[in-house]
Amino acid sequence: ADGAQPGLGGELHVLTLISLGDVENWTGRPDQARAHLREAASLARSIGRPHLIFRALLHEAQIDLSGLVPRAAERSRQAIDLAERHGWTDGANIALAAMTLGSSLTWQGQLDEAEPWLQRAERSFSMESNPLASMGIAYVRGQLELGRGRPGDALMAFRAAERQAARLAAPHPLTRPLRAWLVHALVGLGETGQAADILGGLTGP
């Protein structure tokens, strides 16, 4: 679609850029993904589509979790502020933004500040309604509980994430690191035999 065309053509262009950025992220091209998502956000602003600005910011925040954690927090807050200004306080997207902010704060050791954001994400989903989102939220919950020195609670969260991952139609990129986090929790509980079994699977073909 022509990006200069008002209305539907512009929206389709933005959506295409967002989808492209998402694919590039999951196929190991984060720099290209960021460039397309920023282009999407700029175009969305020019055509007055705040919901698309929100989506572009959210996707970029999720990419930044892999190495630019403070910027992930900044982008998440921008997305959440935009959503709240427009009254978008429910639904999958705002829950994912809250989860991303909670994750970025957890990685920065700001566990008390991360907790209410993660709770907000958890309240937005039932485990049965959206396995992908539920997996991500449980994954972050496990990391937060490990950070608090609660390996038992962390293990419960990671097992919940594992169950949701098994419901997905195809293997998710987080499945392998999830098993590594399970090892951390099991070692914290003294369950070294189970941890060794999982490690054997991680180092196998």
XYZ file of C-alpha atoms in Angstrom:
205
model
C 0.000 0.000 0.000
C 1.077 3.577 -0.681
C 2.218 5.078 2.618
C 1.183 8.552 1.503
C -2.387 7.466 0.803
C -4.796 8.504 3.572
C -7.167 6.113 5.270
C -7.073 2.395 4.616
C -3.982 2.427 2.404
C -1.921 4.098 5.103
C -3.180 1.738 7.782
C -2.311 -1.295 5.674
C 1.169 0.096 5.113
C 1.672 0.535 8.872
C 0.324 -2.933 9.638
C 2.640 -4.428 7.027
C 5.650 -2.686 8.576
C 4.659 -3.892 12.065
C 4.239 -7.460 10.840
C 7.555 -7.284 9.017
C 9.279 -5.995 12.147
C 7.788 -8.809 14.211
C 9.006 -11.460 11.757
C 12.458 -9.893 11.579
C 12.704 -9.944 15.358
C 11.876 -13.649 15.637
C 14.249 -14.520 12.806
C 17.234 -12.848 14.445
C 17.283 -9.442 12.731
C 16.480 -7.007 15.560
C 18.119 -3.949 13.977
C 16.041 -4.298 10.820
C 12.977 -4.919 12.963
C 13.514 -1.720 14.955
C 13.949 0.302 11.766
C 10.656 -0.949 10.337
C 8.803 -0.473 13.615
C 10.028 3.109 13.926
C 8.965 3.743 10.351
C 5.575 2.263 11.239
C 5.219 4.523 14.290
C 6.191 7.604 12.281
C 3.700 6.820 9.535
C 0.976 6.039 12.085
C 1.519 9.471 13.641
C 1.303 11.154 10.253
C -2.070 9.543 9.485
C -3.415 9.935 13.031
C -3.702 6.272 14.079
C -2.785 6.089 17.784
C -3.701 2.396 18.071
C -1.033 1.614 15.474
C 1.518 3.836 17.225
C 0.779 1.805 20.356
C 1.373 -1.492 18.564
C 4.642 -0.325 17.035
C 5.909 0.892 20.431
C 4.909 -2.381 22.077
C 6.722 -4.504 19.495
C 9.850 -2.383 19.772
C 9.763 -2.660 23.573
C 9.613 -6.441 23.313
C 12.634 -6.463 20.999
C 14.579 -4.246 23.396
C 14.096 -6.768 26.212
C 16.844 -8.823 24.560
C 19.606 -6.325 25.296
C 18.391 -2.762 25.750
C 16.372 -3.253 28.904
C 16.095 0.385 30.087
C 14.851 1.359 26.639
C 12.334 -1.500 26.775
C 10.959 0.036 29.964
C 10.797 3.463 28.311
C 8.983 2.157 25.232
C 6.568 0.143 27.387
C 5.692 3.197 29.469
C 5.141 5.240 26.302
C 2.782 2.559 24.978
C 0.893 2.304 28.274
C 0.586 6.100 28.609
C -0.789 6.296 25.064
C -3.280 3.517 25.765
C -4.482 5.118 28.987
C -4.942 8.503 27.315
C -7.325 6.814 24.880
C -9.124 4.721 27.494
C -7.660 1.386 26.381
C -7.340 -0.183 29.799
C -8.352 -3.759 28.971
C -7.447 -6.389 26.425
C -4.492 -8.339 25.181
C -2.327 -5.485 23.972
C -2.356 -3.465 27.198
C -1.696 -6.679 29.144
C 1.327 -7.418 26.958
C 2.589 -3.883 27.470
C 2.246 -4.317 31.248
C 4.037 -7.669 31.038
C 6.873 -6.133 29.019
C 7.283 -3.298 31.504
C 7.209 -5.779 34.390
C 9.866 -7.878 32.673
C 12.150 -4.925 31.997
C 11.868 -3.756 35.617
C 12.575 -7.289 36.846
C 15.748 -7.468 34.762
C 16.846 -4.169 36.301
C 16.306 -5.529 39.823
C 13.319 -3.261 40.508
C 11.207 -6.133 41.771
C 8.733 -4.196 43.916
C 8.010 -1.823 41.044
C 7.655 -4.733 38.624
C 5.075 -6.566 40.756
C 1.975 -4.373 40.127
C 2.611 -4.348 36.381
C 2.876 -8.119 36.287
C -0.266 -8.431 38.406
C -2.057 -6.187 35.934
C -1.019 -8.476 33.100
C -2.055 -11.594 35.042
C -5.517 -10.190 35.749
C -6.114 -9.620 32.054
C -5.975 -13.268 31.017
C -7.216 -16.641 32.029
C -4.729 -19.393 31.400
C -7.172 -21.071 29.023
C -8.081 -18.121 26.825
C -4.699 -17.160 25.368
C -1.877 -19.698 25.802
C 0.754 -17.526 24.127
C 0.176 -14.512 26.367
C -0.276 -16.743 29.423
C 3.041 -18.442 28.691
C 4.844 -15.104 28.513
C 3.282 -13.803 31.716
C 4.092 -16.993 33.639
C 7.647 -16.874 32.275
C 8.163 -13.366 33.651
C 6.491 -14.330 36.949
C 9.033 -17.122 37.353
C 11.928 -14.743 36.782
C 10.515 -12.300 39.310
C 10.100 -14.999 41.959
C 13.641 -16.245 41.384
C 14.844 -12.678 41.872
C 13.030 -12.642 45.216
C 14.743 -15.861 46.283
C 11.575 -17.968 46.013
C 12.553 -20.947 43.837
C 9.407 -22.903 44.728
C 7.104 -20.153 43.458
C 9.381 -19.694 40.456
C 9.168 -23.393 39.616
C 5.367 -23.290 39.743
C 5.357 -20.336 37.352
C 7.821 -21.920 34.931
C 5.844 -25.191 34.946
C 2.704 -23.183 34.124
C 4.575 -21.505 31.272
C 5.721 -24.922 30.060
C 2.125 -26.211 30.006
C 0.990 -23.209 27.968
C 3.896 -23.635 25.556
C 2.758 -27.220 24.941
C -0.625 -25.899 23.786
C 0.873 -23.806 20.977
C 0.644 -25.008 17.399
C 4.403 -24.660 16.850
C 7.461 -24.465 19.133
C 7.995 -20.967 20.521
C 11.466 -19.338 20.642
C 11.153 -19.007 24.426
C 10.736 -22.765 24.913
C 14.458 -23.493 25.141
C 15.358 -20.634 27.537
C 12.318 -21.605 29.613
C 13.912 -24.997 30.245
C 17.116 -23.247 31.343
C 15.128 -21.191 33.861
C 13.542 -24.407 35.136
C 17.058 -25.657 35.880
C 17.758 -22.528 37.951
C 14.603 -23.055 39.993
C 15.248 -26.759 40.545
C 18.817 -26.149 41.668
C 17.522 -23.517 44.089
C 15.249 -26.205 45.571
C 18.047 -28.762 45.739
C 16.437 -30.913 43.028
C 19.722 -31.544 41.252
C 18.666 -34.824 39.668
C 15.730 -33.245 37.854
C 17.938 -30.303 36.909
C 20.521 -32.661 35.408
C 17.828 -34.391 33.342
C 16.731 -31.077 31.853
C 20.332 -30.061 31.222
C 20.845 -33.259 29.298
C 17.998 -32.278 27.007
C 19.367 -28.773 26.556
C 22.790 -30.018 25.453
C 21.417 -32.713 23.210
C 20.634 -32.405 19.465
